[in-house]
PDB file of C-alpha atoms and ligand atoms in Angstrom:
ATOM      1  CA  MET B  30      97.303 118.741  91.507  1.00  0.00           C
ATOM      2  CA  PHE B  31      95.426 116.798  88.791  1.00  0.00           C
ATOM      3  CA  GLN B  32      93.703 119.957  87.709  1.00  0.00           C
ATOM      4  CA  ARG B  33      97.104 121.548  87.341  1.00  0.00           C
ATOM      5  CA  ILE B  34      98.306 118.688  85.135  1.00  0.00           C
ATOM      6  CA  PHE B  35      95.210 118.505  82.941  1.00  0.00           C
ATOM      7  CA  GLY B  36      95.151 122.280  82.759  1.00  0.00           C
ATOM      8  CA  LEU B  37      98.705 122.248  81.448  1.00  0.00           C
ATOM      9  CA  PHE B  38      98.189 119.668  78.747  1.00  0.00           C
ATOM     10  CA  GLY B  39      94.630 120.455  77.713  1.00  0.00           C
ATOM     11  CA  GLY B  40      91.537 118.297  78.224  1.00  0.00           C
ATOM     12  CA  LYS B  41      91.102 116.703  74.788  1.00  0.00           C
ATOM     13  CA  GLY B  42      93.004 113.460  75.359  1.00  0.00           C
ATOM     14  CA  ALA B  43      91.476 112.953  78.797  1.00  0.00           C
ATOM     15  CA  ALA B  44      87.971 113.593  77.505  1.00  0.00           C
ATOM     16  CA  GLU B  45      88.426 111.125  74.649  1.00  0.00           C
ATOM     17  CA  ALA B  46      89.733 108.461  77.002  1.00  0.00           C
ATOM     18  CA  GLY B  47      86.755 108.983  79.283  1.00  0.00           C
ATOM     19  CA  THR B  48      84.113 108.592  76.609  1.00  0.00           C
ATOM     20  CA  SER B  49      85.529 105.858  74.437  1.00  0.00           C
ATOM     21  CA  GLY B  50      87.640 103.544  76.610  1.00  0.00           C
ATOM     22  CA  GLY B  51      85.045 101.751  78.700  1.00  0.00           C
ATOM     23  CA  ALA B  52      82.757 100.319  76.041  1.00  0.00           C
ATOM     24  CA  ARG B  53      85.407  98.518  73.999  1.00  0.00           C
ATOM     25  CA  SER B  54      86.202  94.889  74.540  1.00  0.00           C
ATOM     26  CA  ALA B  55      89.679  93.439  74.092  1.00  0.00           C
ATOM     27  CA  GLN B  56      88.544  91.770  70.868  1.00  0.00           C
ATOM     28  CA  THR B  57      87.746  95.042  69.161  1.00  0.00           C
ATOM     29  CA  TRP B  58      91.051  96.756  69.937  1.00  0.00           C
ATOM     30  CA  THR B  59      93.109  97.706  66.875  1.00  0.00           C
ATOM     31  CA  SER B  60      95.870 100.209  66.246  1.00  0.00           C
ATOM     32  CA  ALA B  61      93.196 102.492  64.765  1.00  0.00           C
ATOM     33  CA  HIS B  62      92.206 103.215  68.360  1.00  0.00           C
ATOM     34  CA  GLN B  63      95.538 104.840  69.108  1.00  0.00           C
ATOM     35  CA  GLY B  64      95.107 107.990  71.176  1.00  0.00           C
ATOM     36  CA  THR B  65      95.808 111.538  70.162  1.00  0.00           C
ATOM     37  CA  PHE B  66      97.835 112.679  73.185  1.00  0.00           C
ATOM     38  CA  ARG B  67     100.615 114.782  71.690  1.00  0.00           C
ATOM     39  CA  ALA B  68     101.939 117.134  74.375  1.00  0.00           C
ATOM     40  CA  SER B  69     105.228 118.771  73.636  1.00  0.00           C
ATOM     41  CA  PHE B  70     107.527 118.340  76.579  1.00  0.00           C
ATOM     42  CA  ALA B  71     110.212 120.658  77.868  1.00  0.00           C
ATOM     43  CA  GLU B  72     113.646 119.629  79.005  1.00  0.00           C
ATOM     44  CA  PRO B  73     113.990 119.483  82.800  1.00  0.00           C
ATOM     45  CA  ASN B  74     114.747 122.850  84.290  1.00  0.00           C
ATOM     46  CA  LEU B  75     116.365 122.029  87.620  1.00  0.00           C
ATOM     47  CA  THR B  76     117.979 124.054  90.323  1.00  0.00           C
ATOM     48  CA  GLU B  77     121.549 123.081  91.192  1.00  0.00           C
ATOM     49  CA  ALA B  78     120.309 121.296  94.332  1.00  0.00           C
ATOM     50  CA  GLU B  79     117.691 119.359  92.355  1.00  0.00           C
ATOM     51  CA  ARG B  80     120.254 118.413  89.709  1.00  0.00           C
ATOM     52  CA  GLN B  81     122.563 117.046  92.383  1.00  0.00           C
ATOM     53  CA  LEU B  82     119.709 115.075  93.890  1.00  0.00           C
ATOM     54  CA  VAL B  83     118.871 113.510  90.538  1.00  0.00           C
ATOM     55  CA  GLU B  84     122.524 112.677  89.885  1.00  0.00           C
ATOM     56  CA  SER B  85     122.960 111.124  93.328  1.00  0.00           C
ATOM     57  CA  PHE B  86     119.887 108.981  92.840  1.00  0.00           C
ATOM     58  CA  SER B  87     120.936 107.968  89.293  1.00  0.00           C
ATOM     59  CA  ASP B  88     124.314 106.923  90.636  1.00  0.00           C
ATOM     60  CA  LEU B  89     122.741 104.995  93.502  1.00  0.00           C
ATOM     61  CA  TYR B  90     120.226 103.309  91.182  1.00  0.00           C
ATOM     62  CA  TYR B  91     122.968 102.135  88.820  1.00  0.00           C
ATOM     63  CA  ARG B  92     125.513 101.165  91.474  1.00  0.00           C
ATOM     64  CA  LYS B  93     123.051  99.202  93.557  1.00  0.00           C
ATOM     65  CA  ILE B  94     122.752  96.478  90.963  1.00  0.00           C
ATOM     66  CA  ASP B  95     123.841  93.299  92.723  1.00  0.00           C
ATOM     67  CA  ASN B  96     123.155  90.133  90.794  1.00  0.00           C
ATOM     68  CA  PHE B  97     124.529  87.924  93.530  1.00  0.00           C
ATOM     69  CA  ARG B  98     122.115  89.238  96.125  1.00  0.00           C
ATOM     70  CA  GLY B  99     119.347  89.660  93.575  1.00  0.00           C
ATOM     71  CA  LEU B 100     118.926  93.430  93.674  1.00  0.00           C
ATOM     72  CA  HIS B 101     118.220  93.942  89.992  1.00  0.00           C
ATOM     73  CA  THR B 102     117.943  97.673  89.518  1.00  0.00           C
ATOM     74  CA  ILE B 103     118.745  97.697  85.783  1.00  0.00           C
ATOM     75  CA  VAL B 104     118.102  94.042  84.961  1.00  0.00           C
ATOM     76  CA  LEU B 105     114.498  93.833  83.833  1.00  0.00           C
ATOM     77  CA  SER B 106     112.362  91.381  81.993  1.00  0.00           C
ATOM     78  CA  TRP B 107     109.751  91.890  79.330  1.00  0.00           C
ATOM     79  CA  MET B 108     107.441  88.908  78.821  1.00  0.00           C
ATOM     80  CA  GLY B 109     110.085  86.835  80.583  1.00  0.00           C
ATOM     81  CA  TYR B 110     113.020  87.989  78.429  1.00  0.00           C
ATOM     82  CA  GLU B 111     115.911  89.731  80.106  1.00  0.00           C
ATOM     83  CA  MET B 112     117.209  93.180  79.266  1.00  0.00           C
ATOM     84  CA  PHE B 113     119.313  95.968  80.749  1.00  0.00           C
ATOM     85  CA  LYS B 114     117.264  99.131  80.889  1.00  0.00           C
ATOM     86  CA  CYS B 115     115.792 101.766  83.144  1.00  0.00           C
ATOM     87  CA  PRO B 116     111.991 101.326  83.038  1.00  0.00           C
ATOM     88  CA  LEU B 117     111.535 105.067  82.581  1.00  0.00           C
ATOM     89  CA  ASP B 118     113.609 104.950  79.395  1.00  0.00           C
ATOM     90  CA  LEU B 119     111.356 102.177  78.085  1.00  0.00           C
ATOM     91  CA  TRP B 120     108.410 104.513  78.566  1.00  0.00           C
ATOM     92  CA  VAL B 121     110.215 107.164  76.521  1.00  0.00           C
ATOM     93  CA  TYR B 122     110.762 104.594  73.750  1.00  0.00           C
ATOM     94  CA  GLN B 123     107.072 103.739  73.820  1.00  0.00           C
ATOM     95  CA  GLU B 124     106.163 107.405  73.398  1.00  0.00           C
ATOM     96  CA  ILE B 125     108.666 107.911  70.573  1.00  0.00           C
ATOM     97  CA  ILE B 126     107.427 104.823  68.711  1.00  0.00           C
ATOM     98  CA  VAL B 127     103.750 105.741  69.032  1.00  0.00           C
ATOM     99  CA  ARG B 128     104.407 109.362  68.059  1.00  0.00           C
ATOM    100  CA  GLU B 129     106.916 108.822  65.253  1.00  0.00           C
ATOM    101  CA  ARG B 130     105.698 105.432  63.970  1.00  0.00           C
ATOM    102  CA  PRO B 131     109.115 104.282  62.709  1.00  0.00           C
ATOM    103  CA  ASP B 132     109.021 101.829  59.805  1.00  0.00           C
ATOM    104  CA  LEU B 133     112.228 100.257  61.085  1.00  0.00           C
ATOM    105  CA  ILE B 134     114.098 100.201  64.384  1.00  0.00           C
ATOM    106  CA  ILE B 135     117.799  99.384  64.159  1.00  0.00           C
ATOM    107  CA  GLU B 136     119.076  98.162  67.512  1.00  0.00           C
ATOM    108  CA  VAL B 137     122.796  97.604  68.079  1.00  0.00           C
ATOM    109  CA  GLY B 138     123.337  95.263  71.054  1.00  0.00           C
ATOM    110  CA  THR B 139     120.781  92.451  71.193  1.00  0.00           C
ATOM    111  CA  TYR B 140     122.081  90.589  74.254  1.00  0.00           C
ATOM    112  CA  LYS B 141     119.228  88.191  75.181  1.00  0.00           C
ATOM    113  CA  GLY B 142     116.642  89.952  73.037  1.00  0.00           C
ATOM    114  CA  GLY B 143     114.451  91.404  75.780  1.00  0.00           C
ATOM    115  CA  SER B 144     114.792  94.977  74.527  1.00  0.00           C
ATOM    116  CA  ALA B 145     114.073  93.918  70.925  1.00  0.00           C
ATOM    117  CA  LEU B 146     110.951  92.080  72.114  1.00  0.00           C
ATOM    118  CA  TYR B 147     109.826  95.125  74.064  1.00  0.00           C
ATOM    119  CA  LEU B 148     110.213  97.293  70.937  1.00  0.00           C
ATOM    120  CA  ALA B 149     108.385  94.683  68.840  1.00  0.00           C
ATOM    121  CA  SER B 150     105.541  94.535  71.363  1.00  0.00           C
ATOM    122  CA  VAL B 151     105.101  98.307  71.213  1.00  0.00           C
ATOM    123  CA  CYS B 152     105.153  98.082  67.405  1.00  0.00           C
ATOM    124  CA  ASP B 153     102.469  95.373  67.651  1.00  0.00           C
ATOM    125  CA  LEU B 154     100.285  97.707  69.683  1.00  0.00           C
ATOM    126  CA  ALA B 155     100.969 100.568  67.295  1.00  0.00           C
ATOM    127  CA  GLY B 156     100.298  98.219  64.374  1.00  0.00           C
ATOM    128  CA  HIS B 157     103.468  99.270  62.580  1.00  0.00           C
ATOM    129  CA  GLY B 158     107.224  98.767  62.402  1.00  0.00           C
ATOM    130  CA  GLU B 159     109.915  96.113  62.383  1.00  0.00           C
ATOM    131  CA  ILE B 160     113.171  95.615  64.238  1.00  0.00           C
ATOM    132  CA  ILE B 161     116.602  94.580  63.066  1.00  0.00           C
ATOM    133  CA  THR B 162     118.865  93.870  66.001  1.00  0.00           C
ATOM    134  CA  ILE B 163     122.615  93.345  65.722  1.00  0.00           C
ATOM    135  CA  ASP B 164     125.018  91.590  68.052  1.00  0.00           C
ATOM    136  CA  ILE B 165     128.589  90.462  67.622  1.00  0.00           C
ATOM    137  CA  ASP B 166     128.041  87.561  70.014  1.00  0.00           C
ATOM    138  CA  PRO B 167     125.620  84.767  69.067  1.00  0.00           C
ATOM    139  CA  THR B 168     125.942  82.978  72.451  1.00  0.00           C
ATOM    140  CA  HIS B 169     122.450  83.975  73.569  1.00  0.00           C
ATOM    141  CA  ASP B 170     120.775  83.206  70.274  1.00  0.00           C
ATOM    142  CA  PRO B 171     119.071  80.008  71.499  1.00  0.00           C
ATOM    143  CA  VAL B 172     117.226  81.918  74.248  1.00  0.00           C
ATOM    144  CA  ARG B 173     116.271  84.950  72.178  1.00  0.00           C
ATOM    145  CA  PRO B 174     112.572  85.477  71.438  1.00  0.00           C
ATOM    146  CA  ARG B 175     111.235  84.670  67.970  1.00  0.00           C
ATOM    147  CA  HIS B 176     108.811  87.331  66.849  1.00  0.00           C
ATOM    148  CA  PRO B 177     107.578  88.159  63.340  1.00  0.00           C
ATOM    149  CA  ARG B 178     108.710  91.789  63.614  1.00  0.00           C
ATOM    150  CA  ILE B 179     112.278  90.946  64.758  1.00  0.00           C
ATOM    151  CA  SER B 180     115.246  89.941  62.575  1.00  0.00           C
ATOM    152  CA  TYR B 181     118.592  89.097  64.112  1.00  0.00           C
ATOM    153  CA  LEU B 182     121.914  89.950  62.548  1.00  0.00           C
ATOM    154  CA  THR B 183     125.206  88.567  63.850  1.00  0.00           C
ATOM    155  CA  GLY B 184     128.385  90.619  63.459  1.00  0.00           C
ATOM    156  CA  SER B 185     129.988  93.850  64.524  1.00  0.00           C
ATOM    157  CA  SER B 186     127.834  96.938  64.059  1.00  0.00           C
ATOM    158  CA  THR B 187     130.682  98.659  62.225  1.00  0.00           C
ATOM    159  CA  ALA B 188     131.665  95.750  59.936  1.00  0.00           C
ATOM    160  CA  ASP B 189     131.125  96.368  56.223  1.00  0.00           C
ATOM    161  CA  ASP B 190     128.946  93.293  55.697  1.00  0.00           C
ATOM    162  CA  VAL B 191     126.682  94.206  58.630  1.00  0.00           C
ATOM    163  CA  VAL B 192     126.291  97.801  57.469  1.00  0.00           C
ATOM    164  CA  ALA B 193     125.574  96.529  53.938  1.00  0.00           C
ATOM    165  CA  LYS B 194     122.818  94.229  55.243  1.00  0.00           C
ATOM    166  CA  VAL B 195     121.271  97.010  57.344  1.00  0.00           C
ATOM    167  CA  THR B 196     121.416  99.323  54.322  1.00  0.00           C
ATOM    168  CA  GLU B 197     119.553  96.709  52.279  1.00  0.00           C
ATOM    169  CA  VAL B 198     116.835  96.305  54.940  1.00  0.00           C
ATOM    170  CA  ALA B 199     116.547 100.089  55.346  1.00  0.00           C
ATOM    171  CA  ALA B 200     116.356 100.814  51.615  1.00  0.00           C
ATOM    172  CA  ASP B 201     112.570 100.999  51.378  1.00  0.00           C
ATOM    173  CA  LYS B 202     112.012 102.532  54.831  1.00  0.00           C
ATOM    174  CA  GLN B 203     111.296 106.220  55.410  1.00  0.00           C
ATOM    175  CA  LYS B 204     111.319 106.570  59.188  1.00  0.00           C
ATOM    176  CA  ILE B 205     114.058 104.793  61.084  1.00  0.00           C
ATOM    177  CA  LEU B 206     114.836 104.835  64.793  1.00  0.00           C
ATOM    178  CA  VAL B 207     118.423 103.882  65.683  1.00  0.00           C
ATOM    179  CA  ILE B 208     119.399 102.622  69.153  1.00  0.00           C
ATOM    180  CA  LEU B 209     123.106 102.176  69.928  1.00  0.00           C
ATOM    181  CA  ASP B 210     123.537  99.801  72.872  1.00  0.00           C
ATOM    182  CA  GLY B 211     126.520  97.667  71.909  1.00  0.00           C
ATOM    183  CA  ASP B 212     130.217  98.234  72.650  1.00  0.00           C
ATOM    184  CA  HIS B 213     130.232 101.339  74.855  1.00  0.00           C
ATOM    185  CA  ARG B 214     133.810 102.445  74.310  1.00  0.00           C
ATOM    186  CA  CYS B 215     134.040 106.007  72.981  1.00  0.00           C
ATOM    187  CA  GLU B 216     135.875 105.227  69.735  1.00  0.00           C
ATOM    188  CA  HIS B 217     133.414 102.517  68.819  1.00  0.00           C
ATOM    189  CA  VAL B 218     130.300 104.558  69.622  1.00  0.00           C
ATOM    190  CA  LEU B 219     131.676 107.492  67.635  1.00  0.00           C
ATOM    191  CA  GLN B 220     132.243 105.214  64.660  1.00  0.00           C
ATOM    192  CA  GLU B 221     128.677 103.906  64.986  1.00  0.00           C
ATOM    193  CA  LEU B 222     127.282 107.436  65.193  1.00  0.00           C
ATOM    194  CA  ARG B 223     129.107 108.367  62.001  1.00  0.00           C
ATOM    195  CA  ILE B 224     127.817 105.280  60.203  1.00  0.00           C
ATOM    196  CA  TYR B 225     124.250 105.048  61.501  1.00  0.00           C
ATOM    197  CA  ARG B 226     123.401 108.769  61.161  1.00  0.00           C
ATOM    198  CA  ARG B 227     122.650 108.121  57.481  1.00  0.00           C
ATOM    199  CA  PHE B 228     119.589 106.048  58.367  1.00  0.00           C
ATOM    200  CA  VAL B 229     117.901 108.805  60.387  1.00  0.00           C
ATOM    201  CA  ALA B 230     115.588 111.202  58.545  1.00  0.00           C
ATOM    202  CA  PRO B 231     114.965 114.776  59.750  1.00  0.00           C
ATOM    203  CA  GLY B 232     112.917 114.642  62.945  1.00  0.00           C
ATOM    204  CA  GLY B 233     114.051 111.079  63.681  1.00  0.00           C
ATOM    205  CA  TYR B 234     116.021 109.793  66.661  1.00  0.00           C
ATOM    206  CA  MET B 235     119.364 108.056  67.154  1.00  0.00           C
ATOM    207  CA  VAL B 236     119.595 107.041  70.813  1.00  0.00           C
ATOM    208  CA  VAL B 237     122.977 106.504  72.439  1.00  0.00           C
ATOM    209  CA  GLU B 238     122.444 104.244  75.439  1.00  0.00           C
ATOM    210  CA  ASP B 239     124.428 104.361  78.680  1.00  0.00           C
ATOM    211  CA  THR B 240     125.782 107.892  78.384  1.00  0.00           C
ATOM    212  CA  ASN B 241     125.488 107.873  82.182  1.00  0.00           C
ATOM    213  CA  ILE B 242     128.712 105.869  82.610  1.00  0.00           C
ATOM    214  CA  ASN B 243     132.223 107.236  83.057  1.00  0.00           C
ATOM    215  CA  GLY B 244     130.992 109.507  85.830  1.00  0.00           C
ATOM    216  CA  HIS B 245     127.906 111.038  84.146  1.00  0.00           C
ATOM    217  CA  PRO B 246     127.044 110.477  86.944  1.00  0.00           C
ATOM    218  CA  THR B 247     127.908 106.819  87.542  1.00  0.00           C
ATOM    219  CA  TYR B 248     130.593 104.139  86.941  1.00  0.00           C
ATOM    220  CA  PRO B 249     133.477 106.703  86.863  1.00  0.00           C
ATOM    221  CA  GLU B 250     136.124 104.045  86.284  1.00  0.00           C
ATOM    222  CA  PHE B 251     134.715 103.031  82.859  1.00  0.00           C
ATOM    223  CA  GLY B 252     136.862 105.418  80.806  1.00  0.00           C
ATOM    224  CA  PRO B 253     135.747 107.425  77.764  1.00  0.00           C
ATOM    225  CA  GLY B 254     132.419 106.048  76.658  1.00  0.00           C
ATOM    226  CA  PRO B 255     129.090 107.000  75.066  1.00  0.00           C
ATOM    227  CA  TRP B 256     128.933 110.460  76.705  1.00  0.00           C
ATOM    228  CA  GLU B 257     132.322 111.416  75.277  1.00  0.00           C
ATOM    229  CA  ALA B 258     131.362 109.977  71.876  1.00  0.00           C
ATOM    230  CA  VAL B 259     128.219 112.149  71.869  1.00  0.00           C
ATOM    231  CA  ASP B 260     130.366 115.203  72.668  1.00  0.00           C
ATOM    232  CA  LEU B 261     132.696 114.498  69.749  1.00  0.00           C
ATOM    233  CA  PHE B 262     129.842 113.670  67.385  1.00  0.00           C
ATOM    234  CA  LEU B 263     127.791 116.774  68.169  1.00  0.00           C
ATOM    235  CA  ALA B 264     130.885 118.931  67.694  1.00  0.00           C
ATOM    236  CA  GLU B 265     131.294 117.661  64.135  1.00  0.00           C
ATOM    237  CA  ASP B 266     127.666 117.109  63.096  1.00  0.00           C
ATOM    238  CA  ASN B 267     125.296 119.988  63.633  1.00  0.00           C
ATOM    239  CA  GLU B 268     122.368 118.193  62.037  1.00  0.00           C
ATOM    240  CA  PHE B 269     121.861 116.397  65.354  1.00  0.00           C
ATOM    241  CA  TYR B 270     121.114 117.747  68.819  1.00  0.00           C
ATOM    242  CA  ALA B 271     120.445 116.181  72.197  1.00  0.00           C
ATOM    243  CA  ASP B 272     116.675 116.249  72.753  1.00  0.00           C
ATOM    244  CA  ARG B 273     116.670 116.659  76.510  1.00  0.00           C
ATOM    245  CA  SER B 274     112.886 116.657  76.685  1.00  0.00           C
ATOM    246  CA  CYS B 275     113.302 112.860  76.545  1.00  0.00           C
ATOM    247  CA  GLU B 276     114.805 113.191  80.035  1.00  0.00           C
ATOM    248  CA  ARG B 277     111.649 114.564  81.582  1.00  0.00           C
ATOM    249  CA  PHE B 278     111.307 111.622  83.985  1.00  0.00           C
ATOM    250  CA  LEU B 279     114.679 112.804  85.417  1.00  0.00           C
ATOM    251  CA  LEU B 280     116.057 109.296  85.933  1.00  0.00           C
ATOM    252  CA  THR B 281     117.606 108.039  82.692  1.00  0.00           C
ATOM    253  CA  MET B 282     120.530 105.889  81.645  1.00  0.00           C
ATOM    254  CA  ASN B 283     120.853 108.035  78.526  1.00  0.00           C
ATOM    255  CA  PRO B 284     121.495 111.654  79.615  1.00  0.00           C
ATOM    256  CA  ARG B 285     122.175 113.698  76.448  1.00  0.00           C
ATOM    257  CA  GLY B 286     121.788 110.416  74.577  1.00  0.00           C
ATOM    258  CA  PHE B 287     118.447 110.970  72.817  1.00  0.00           C
ATOM    259  CA  LEU B 288     119.854 112.549  69.674  1.00  0.00           C
ATOM    260  CA  ARG B 289     117.410 113.992  67.199  1.00  0.00           C
ATOM    261  CA  ARG B 290     118.006 115.059  63.616  1.00  0.00           C
ATOM    262  CA  ARG B 291     116.958 118.624  62.847  1.00  0.00           C
TER     263      ARG B 291
HETATM  264  C1  SAM A   3     124.441  96.194  76.972  1.00  0.00           C
HETATM  265  S1  SAM A   3     124.281  94.756  76.019  1.00  0.00           S
HETATM  266  C2  SAM A   3     122.805  95.069  75.104  1.00  0.00           C
HETATM  267  C3  SAM A   3     121.627  95.107  75.977  1.00  0.00           C
HETATM  268  C4  SAM A   3     120.285  95.014  75.291  1.00  0.00           C
HETATM  269  N1  SAM A   3     120.077  96.033  74.288  1.00  0.00           N
HETATM  270  C5  SAM A   3     119.261  95.126  76.379  1.00  0.00           C
HETATM  271  O1  SAM A   3     118.717  96.228  76.577  1.00  0.00           O
HETATM  272  O2  SAM A   3     119.071  94.131  77.061  1.00  0.00           O
HETATM  273  C6  SAM A   3     125.547  95.000  74.832  1.00  0.00           C
HETATM  274  C7  SAM A   3     125.577  93.964  73.722  1.00  0.00           C
HETATM  275  O3  SAM A   3     126.377  94.522  72.680  1.00  0.00           O
HETATM  276  C8  SAM A   3     127.066  93.468  72.055  1.00  0.00           C
HETATM  277  N2  SAM A   3     128.210  94.041  71.321  1.00  0.00           N
HETATM  278  C9  SAM A   3     129.443  94.354  71.800  1.00  0.00           C
HETATM  279  N3  SAM A   3     130.219  94.829  70.817  1.00  0.00           N
HETATM  280  C10 SAM A   3     129.454  94.846  69.692  1.00  0.00           C
HETATM  281  C11 SAM A   3     129.679  95.212  68.348  1.00  0.00           C
HETATM  282  N4  SAM A   3     130.865  95.680  67.934  1.00  0.00           N
HETATM  283  N5  SAM A   3     128.667  95.086  67.456  1.00  0.00           N
HETATM  284  C12 SAM A   3     127.468  94.596  67.852  1.00  0.00           C
HETATM  285  N6  SAM A   3     127.199  94.208  69.106  1.00  0.00           N
HETATM  286  C13 SAM A   3     128.174  94.328  70.009  1.00  0.00           C
HETATM  287  C14 SAM A   3     127.439  92.525  73.199  1.00  0.00           C
HETATM  288  O4  SAM A   3     127.662  91.226  72.715  1.00  0.00           O
HETATM  289  C15 SAM A   3     126.206  92.635  74.106  1.00  0.00           C
HETATM  290  O5  SAM A   3     125.286  91.599  73.871  1.00  0.00           O
END
């Protein structure tokens, strides 16, 4: 099995890890030691039965959240700060950040700041990048983490003053990763997609979170949401496509949501 995996992806990364990892102490670690693993991944190629299995599990995983009984499927913490994510999606973010080295990450939907702190921590390890995170609701501000790479912006993601501030912060940045995780109603997400596309350079990502709701495959009663917004956006903007290789772990809260600019 392992031979099959290493055979597929080539031995270089594994060999480097084997010869250089052990001798280093924690004190000597810097971002210069970042690895060179750069496999190119395919989108999942599933049979109909496998697809149904994945969808059933995704639905179960999402529906089983039960805060009262403490079954926290999608409520996670990073360094003690709460966030709503699927851990496998966090791994995809880590890989995107290390590979693309964004100068700036624009996150819409701060909530308690756990996801912003996660992104900042990965940027710390990569030795590069900053985060601007936007939320209309400042209620959680007192419990949000303070981190030198994170700036908080209060207001609606689509308000002129917020977009103007983001534009100012983005002005001297080349590579920008956008994550839309705010108001999930279709009209709002579509408006965000139309606004925030301008910050993404060719090859960069704009991730629409929670495309799994409204029955794709879970939470069917939500109504038109991120999935439908992605449909409308991709129909009008052919510079972006859904990079389904980001779904290679099969379980994701963002099916067809990892949009990439050609
Ligand atoms: C799903 S939570 C964000 C979760 C967070 N990214 C995480 O992973 O923990 C959605 C957040 O979007 C915020 N929000 C709702 N409408 C918004 C808007 N128009 N502009 C900015 N933020 C908004 C809400 O206040 C809420 O905190």
